[in-house]
């Protein structure tokens, strides 16, 4: 049997397009003709079109294009009737193309009329087309000397049959005669371009193909020009999709077909439904055939995505019903290639329309249970894993338990596939496998729970195995990070955090000389990142405590890599657990200080980094060690500067920068009187670095000096002028990115200096710097734009209402930023970019964290420019599906809206004309996709309300607690409050980001405390506030959702495991700030708060009885504030409160004990429940003796206040002869000045009553009185100060000689 020309020849070269010419074709050429070359030319759905270069017998060259034939009689038509599908054509021979075309068109009209009937409109259109349009358009082609050669044209011809389950084509060979047989092809001798002109009359097809080929040109200009033309002239038309599909199934070069797949996929949602219906069956069939036979994986996967995109459209319309069965048969084929294609297309289809395929889930799971163990193809296994992960996403685990069980049983096999990929060193499949497990973490927790512990252990072993490829170890660590984030309670319940922490600590030893400033992702850095996530997400007892217990073996090791690992791990966990680290600072600090003097440079640098981290989160507490730290930092800075020009510059430059950064962070925790002592040492050193040749060193020194200025305040004034002059040259630099970065730091530092020295000294610099920062908006540097906004905010803080002259321009620029569009960037990331996985990059202003790549999307970025510039319609397959992004524009908006808050707070009066527009612009930003913008917008809205509140008459601002309002705000304030609360409270109830909820809690509490119950009086406020607050305190708010909590019985629950109630500090922060709102509600509602308190008492008592000291102390403190605000309305709760507080008076935590004694004193003072107060009175009195002698945590002060309140409540029940001397013995109060009010109120009253014991203590009280009337003035509020002054005068009137001994007292007499 002869070879069929229409079949793909295995000897063809898919890369070059070369094909083998059939001997029967050669036989039709002149005798002696030699074929020089034959290659694919053009594109067709039905066959391979070819260009044949020949050498004729006379040595001349001649080119043949197959698929062309001239009419044998010069007429139009055909010698027999042919069919277009099942429709007969009019094939009678005619002399003109006008007559032939008209006959066929008339036949179509007849068939339409037979099928659907006729009406007046139909007849009118038919007559107009046949009698006018055909004649006018076609007759000129063959008149006035013009002529056409009738050529053979036909519809789809296809014979390729890649698998026995697929139907054959419409071209075959007669077995007996060897003659070709063609069916279902509407052959006709016609105009040589009739089909093309009818299909593509809107487009220049040749130009399209030429332009598309230009995309692969090495010339960037040509690529951009071709891209622009394709976007504007071709892609808006449906024909472009048809041409792209033809290129995809052609023999064009791989890269071009790959690009065609990508572009066709993006156009399917727009154009597929508009393509002629008669074309679609052949397109579908040819795509399947070509994909099954495609050798290049990237093209194969691209074509598979195209099939999926078409299927998504077709299945919605009830089309392509046999696709699923065909794919299942392909996935079970004996041919590995077919299995690979079948499983991959099934995966992409499930990914696209998974919810519509749930009825087929059992059949799919049965299939993938087999294919995941494919004996020949690793690709089939990976595809099966990918498909299973997509099934898991849409699986209803409550209803379809059988499928859930099947997936659960397949988890070990999926782990096996990952292990095989790792063992084989197959990076691509390893990454895909990790991606599958990442996906499963986002599914219902029951999918993984059965094997979760084993899976975590497997990942831990991979991460710790130094024989495993570093990339696989890094991905294992990344997966463990996601486990902590998405399965926090499960991880907490498994108690695996200690093991993970210690494994990570060991992995960090592999870092060698690498520092934290390096950006390359390594196993060591990933291990540090996991420690950070563990410390942030899990309780300190599971992470920080075991780390500290094991730290000694590292920091005391003779191996510098181990010493470095220990100190770096310590620094890394500070941000996640600052409060706990602070409790251990007395032990940690000497260790850090010792390593700062280590003999190894890399250990010293790590210690510097840890000091910076400690200072960033514990600035005030670490600042207490300034006498040791600042000299040490100065010493290392001097050494590094001195050695930088004589030894290893890079090493010393890093040290210089680290010293500056550590100083920058440290000084923020110092009081002006402390930092001012160091100015003569610090300012000259930092100033000398302003001229350093490295811009990063300049920036670090300038930033540090800005922080020093801000902390020292007016003490910086002597250095101000010289510093500003030294920095002036950097205010306008703009010739490089480095210069623009330095300009940012300089402007930030100058803003800090303005805050330090004040308005008058800074006045002459304001206008030049405002002009420079305005220019910075137009230099295409996102950070510089942010710097400009921040500088303006600082100027508003310094000049307040005097900032008015600049306000119009500032507001205009900020509003433009807030209203700017955030366009999406669509790209195909190249195979060359695969090493970016896990890194943060910036593309077109968009900051992108690259996750994983699907290998079908790996188009070489250097070769192919993206063409997906138009809308994708309803196509959900985004090219950014695997990218987590924050746009540079969004980050700028975050800063801009924060600055609006600064300006409106500090320059309120001149800002009034812009308030309405501000609300209009900022309000929608409270629902922005980026949580940073949401946080800033909500904060600014609350600040705006507070600022407007402050513009009301003073008598309105002095609110009184309780509802209904006793003093109503102005109509403008009420309206603004309604607008702001409607928006922010809706976000508050649904927000999933913890930090946003925490900030909103703080803002709401602060606003309530400032403006009173006005917001709560609005009709739609109190109920959502109550509901959201209860959700937060119950740990049932969306931001507290943990994927570990599901309907599955295997999910961990705090009720099953009380240890799960232990919180990370970040988790507690959400509740802590919610409790701030509770206190604010009590404050503004007063006695009417009692009704709400009844709803939260159980929750509050749970925290007050918890295992964590911070929770107990906070809850007891909140309880005290609630008691104080409710006043006598607390009486019904007296018994339950006393019962709790008596336990807390014996608490091991001093802070909790201190808050408890304060709360008891307030309760005794406020409650009118005489029975309960009397029951506990003497018990409390007995405990006070010990409490008055305890040091720290304000215990003495609060115990003194309690004793004073007890005397006030029941003086006759108190043994004054014992209590008053003990009370006077702890004076003056030094920690909690607020308690001076009850203490001195009590003593003044006893004096006025002539109580003997008190009068007898006068000699002891006089020096105490002198101290409390002296500095600091904050010791006494105005009312208490007046009482104390009157007491001094009374004593002076009775015993003037005693008072005259104290000069401080004589001044008030």
PDB file of N, CA and C in Angstrom, residues 235-238 240-241 244-245 261-275 280 305-314 316-317 826 868 870-878:
ATOM      1  N   UNK A 235      -6.162  40.598  16.547  1.00  0.00           N
ATOM      2  CA  UNK A 235      -6.782  39.870  17.639  1.00  0.00           C
ATOM      3  C   UNK A 235      -8.224  40.249  17.943  1.00  0.00           C
ATOM      4  N   UNK A 236      -8.670  41.442  17.598  1.00  0.00           N
ATOM      5  CA  UNK A 236     -10.099  41.725  17.813  1.00  0.00           C
ATOM      6  C   UNK A 236     -11.025  40.896  16.930  1.00  0.00           C
ATOM      7  N   UNK A 237     -10.497  40.196  15.918  1.00  0.00           N
ATOM      8  CA  UNK A 237     -11.334  39.465  14.979  1.00  0.00           C
ATOM      9  C   UNK A 237     -11.314  37.960  15.253  1.00  0.00           C
ATOM     10  N   UNK A 238     -12.452  37.283  15.141  1.00  0.00           N
ATOM     11  CA  UNK A 238     -12.522  35.838  15.398  1.00  0.00           C
ATOM     12  C   UNK A 238     -11.579  35.032  14.510  1.00  0.00           C
ATOM     13  N   UNK A 240      -8.633  35.460  13.816  1.00  0.00           N
ATOM     14  CA  UNK A 240      -7.302  35.304  14.398  1.00  0.00           C
ATOM     15  C   UNK A 240      -7.214  34.032  15.211  1.00  0.00           C
ATOM     16  N   UNK A 241      -8.282  33.671  15.892  1.00  0.00           N
ATOM     17  CA  UNK A 241      -8.294  32.425  16.661  1.00  0.00           C
ATOM     18  C   UNK A 241      -8.172  31.224  15.746  1.00  0.00           C
ATOM     19  N   UNK A 244      -4.592  30.949  14.572  1.00  0.00           N
ATOM     20  CA  UNK A 244      -3.709  30.485  15.641  1.00  0.00           C
ATOM     21  C   UNK A 244      -3.850  28.981  15.853  1.00  0.00           C
ATOM     22  N   UNK A 245      -5.080  28.505  15.773  1.00  0.00           N
ATOM     23  CA  UNK A 245      -5.300  27.069  15.938  1.00  0.00           C
ATOM     24  C   UNK A 245      -4.679  26.289  14.788  1.00  0.00           C
ATOM     25  N   UNK A 261      -0.374  28.375  20.943  1.00  0.00           N
ATOM     26  CA  UNK A 261      -1.226  27.771  21.971  1.00  0.00           C
ATOM     27  C   UNK A 261      -1.556  28.782  23.056  1.00  0.00           C
ATOM     28  N   UNK A 262      -0.547  29.501  23.488  1.00  0.00           N
ATOM     29  CA  UNK A 262      -0.750  30.482  24.553  1.00  0.00           C
ATOM     30  C   UNK A 262      -1.728  31.561  24.117  1.00  0.00           C
ATOM     31  N   UNK A 263      -1.542  32.075  22.910  1.00  0.00           N
ATOM     32  CA  UNK A 263      -2.392  33.158  22.435  1.00  0.00           C
ATOM     33  C   UNK A 263      -3.794  32.666  22.092  1.00  0.00           C
ATOM     34  N   UNK A 264      -3.887  31.483  21.519  1.00  0.00           N
ATOM     35  CA  UNK A 264      -5.209  30.935  21.197  1.00  0.00           C
ATOM     36  C   UNK A 264      -6.029  30.745  22.462  1.00  0.00           C
ATOM     37  N   UNK A 265      -5.380  30.272  23.487  1.00  0.00           N
ATOM     38  CA  UNK A 265      -6.077  30.052  24.763  1.00  0.00           C
ATOM     39  C   UNK A 265      -6.688  31.352  25.283  1.00  0.00           C
ATOM     40  N   UNK A 266      -5.965  32.438  25.127  1.00  0.00           N
ATOM     41  CA  UNK A 266      -6.478  33.711  25.639  1.00  0.00           C
ATOM     42  C   UNK A 266      -7.614  34.264  24.788  1.00  0.00           C
ATOM     43  N   UNK A 267      -7.715  33.793  23.535  1.00  0.00           N
ATOM     44  CA  UNK A 267      -8.751  34.309  22.642  1.00  0.00           C
ATOM     45  C   UNK A 267     -10.010  33.448  22.603  1.00  0.00           C
ATOM     46  N   UNK A 268      -9.938  32.247  23.161  1.00  0.00           N
ATOM     47  CA  UNK A 268     -11.075  31.331  23.064  1.00  0.00           C
ATOM     48  C   UNK A 268     -12.315  31.906  23.730  1.00  0.00           C
ATOM     49  N   UNK A 269     -12.148  32.483  24.908  1.00  0.00           N
ATOM     50  CA  UNK A 269     -13.315  33.029  25.603  1.00  0.00           C
ATOM     51  C   UNK A 269     -13.967  34.146  24.801  1.00  0.00           C
ATOM     52  N   UNK A 270     -13.170  34.811  23.988  1.00  0.00           N
ATOM     53  CA  UNK A 270     -13.686  35.959  23.223  1.00  0.00           C
ATOM     54  C   UNK A 270     -14.284  35.544  21.889  1.00  0.00           C
ATOM     55  N   UNK A 271     -13.670  34.550  21.227  1.00  0.00           N
ATOM     56  CA  UNK A 271     -14.026  34.306  19.822  1.00  0.00           C
ATOM     57  C   UNK A 271     -14.578  32.914  19.518  1.00  0.00           C
ATOM     58  N   UNK A 272     -14.443  31.944  20.423  1.00  0.00           N
ATOM     59  CA  UNK A 272     -14.805  30.575  20.041  1.00  0.00           C
ATOM     60  C   UNK A 272     -16.266  30.472  19.600  1.00  0.00           C
ATOM     61  N   UNK A 273     -17.151  31.096  20.322  1.00  0.00           N
ATOM     62  CA  UNK A 273     -18.572  30.952  19.992  1.00  0.00           C
ATOM     63  C   UNK A 273     -18.932  31.587  18.660  1.00  0.00           C
ATOM     64  N   UNK A 274     -18.090  32.484  18.166  1.00  0.00           N
ATOM     65  CA  UNK A 274     -18.409  33.165  16.900  1.00  0.00           C
ATOM     66  C   UNK A 274     -17.830  32.457  15.690  1.00  0.00           C
ATOM     67  N   UNK A 275     -16.988  31.437  15.907  1.00  0.00           N
ATOM     68  CA  UNK A 275     -16.473  30.687  14.761  1.00  0.00           C
ATOM     69  C   UNK A 275     -17.604  29.875  14.139  1.00  0.00           C
ATOM     70  N   UNK A 280     -16.096  23.654  13.778  1.00  0.00           N
ATOM     71  CA  UNK A 280     -15.709  23.244  15.122  1.00  0.00           C
ATOM     72  C   UNK A 280     -15.460  21.746  15.291  1.00  0.00           C
ATOM     73  N   UNK A 305      -4.162  22.780  27.182  1.00  0.00           N
ATOM     74  CA  UNK A 305      -4.859  23.909  27.791  1.00  0.00           C
ATOM     75  C   UNK A 305      -5.868  24.517  26.821  1.00  0.00           C
ATOM     76  N   UNK A 306      -5.524  24.518  25.541  1.00  0.00           N
ATOM     77  CA  UNK A 306      -6.462  25.016  24.533  1.00  0.00           C
ATOM     78  C   UNK A 306      -7.695  24.120  24.484  1.00  0.00           C
ATOM     79  N   UNK A 307      -7.469  22.801  24.487  1.00  0.00           N
ATOM     80  CA  UNK A 307      -8.597  21.860  24.488  1.00  0.00           C
ATOM     81  C   UNK A 307      -9.494  22.121  25.688  1.00  0.00           C
ATOM     82  N   UNK A 308      -8.869  22.344  26.834  1.00  0.00           N
ATOM     83  CA  UNK A 308      -9.639  22.599  28.047  1.00  0.00           C
ATOM     84  C   UNK A 308     -10.453  23.877  27.920  1.00  0.00           C
ATOM     85  N   UNK A 309      -9.848  24.918  27.373  1.00  0.00           N
ATOM     86  CA  UNK A 309     -10.563  26.182  27.220  1.00  0.00           C
ATOM     87  C   UNK A 309     -11.771  26.027  26.304  1.00  0.00           C
ATOM     88  N   UNK A 310     -11.580  25.269  25.216  1.00  0.00           N
ATOM     89  CA  UNK A 310     -12.706  25.022  24.302  1.00  0.00           C
ATOM     90  C   UNK A 310     -13.771  24.177  24.998  1.00  0.00           C
ATOM     91  N   UNK A 311     -13.315  23.141  25.713  1.00  0.00           N
ATOM     92  CA  UNK A 311     -14.257  22.270  26.406  1.00  0.00           C
ATOM     93  C   UNK A 311     -15.087  23.050  27.418  1.00  0.00           C
ATOM     94  N   UNK A 312     -14.453  23.989  28.076  1.00  0.00           N
ATOM     95  CA  UNK A 312     -15.163  24.793  29.071  1.00  0.00           C
ATOM     96  C   UNK A 312     -16.324  25.533  28.425  1.00  0.00           C
ATOM     97  N   UNK A 313     -16.099  26.025  27.218  1.00  0.00           N
ATOM     98  CA  UNK A 313     -17.167  26.707  26.495  1.00  0.00           C
ATOM     99  C   UNK A 313     -18.197  25.710  25.963  1.00  0.00           C
ATOM    100  N   UNK A 314     -17.693  24.637  25.363  1.00  0.00           N
ATOM    101  CA  UNK A 314     -18.589  23.682  24.712  1.00  0.00           C
ATOM    102  C   UNK A 314     -19.484  22.950  25.706  1.00  0.00           C
ATOM    103  N   UNK A 316     -20.559  23.832  28.517  1.00  0.00           N
ATOM    104  CA  UNK A 316     -21.627  24.706  29.010  1.00  0.00           C
ATOM    105  C   UNK A 316     -22.806  24.732  28.041  1.00  0.00           C
ATOM    106  N   UNK A 317     -22.504  24.548  26.753  1.00  0.00           N
ATOM    107  CA  UNK A 317     -23.545  24.595  25.721  1.00  0.00           C
ATOM    108  C   UNK A 317     -24.001  23.208  25.287  1.00  0.00           C
ATOM    109  N   UNK A 826      -0.093  40.855  32.272  1.00  0.00           N
ATOM    110  CA  UNK A 826      -0.190  39.461  31.879  1.00  0.00           C
ATOM    111  C   UNK A 826       1.100  39.064  31.172  1.00  0.00           C
ATOM    112  N   UNK A 868      -1.111  39.035  25.283  1.00  0.00           N
ATOM    113  CA  UNK A 868      -2.437  38.956  25.881  1.00  0.00           C
ATOM    114  C   UNK A 868      -2.881  40.299  26.414  1.00  0.00           C
ATOM    115  N   UNK A 870      -5.564  42.110  25.594  1.00  0.00           N
ATOM    116  CA  UNK A 870      -6.975  42.440  25.673  1.00  0.00           C
ATOM    117  C   UNK A 870      -7.635  41.683  26.799  1.00  0.00           C
ATOM    118  N   UNK A 871      -8.902  41.992  27.025  1.00  0.00           N
ATOM    119  CA  UNK A 871      -9.629  41.333  28.093  1.00  0.00           C
ATOM    120  C   UNK A 871      -9.780  39.854  27.774  1.00  0.00           C
ATOM    121  N   UNK A 872      -9.804  39.076  28.846  1.00  0.00           N
ATOM    122  CA  UNK A 872      -9.952  37.642  28.678  1.00  0.00           C
ATOM    123  C   UNK A 872     -11.395  37.184  28.796  1.00  0.00           C
ATOM    124  N   UNK A 873     -12.312  38.113  28.845  1.00  0.00           N
ATOM    125  CA  UNK A 873     -13.699  37.730  28.963  1.00  0.00           C
ATOM    126  C   UNK A 873     -13.948  36.984  30.244  1.00  0.00           C
ATOM    127  N   UNK A 874     -14.629  35.842  30.131  1.00  0.00           N
ATOM    128  CA  UNK A 874     -14.944  35.074  31.334  1.00  0.00           C
ATOM    129  C   UNK A 874     -13.989  33.924  31.534  1.00  0.00           C
ATOM    130  N   UNK A 875     -12.826  33.994  30.919  1.00  0.00           N
ATOM    131  CA  UNK A 875     -11.823  32.949  31.091  1.00  0.00           C
ATOM    132  C   UNK A 875     -11.187  33.094  32.456  1.00  0.00           C
ATOM    133  N   UNK A 876     -11.359  32.100  33.302  1.00  0.00           N
ATOM    134  CA  UNK A 876     -10.853  32.169  34.668  1.00  0.00           C
ATOM    135  C   UNK A 876      -9.416  31.708  34.785  1.00  0.00           C
ATOM    136  N   UNK A 877      -8.833  31.226  33.712  1.00  0.00           N
ATOM    137  CA  UNK A 877      -7.467  30.709  33.767  1.00  0.00           C
ATOM    138  C   UNK A 877      -6.499  31.862  33.671  1.00  0.00           C
ATOM    139  N   UNK A 878      -6.225  32.487  34.793  1.00  0.00           N
ATOM    140  CA  UNK A 878      -5.326  33.638  34.798  1.00  0.00           C
ATOM    141  C   UNK A 878      -3.894  33.194  34.744  1.00  0.00           C
TER     142      UNK A 878
END
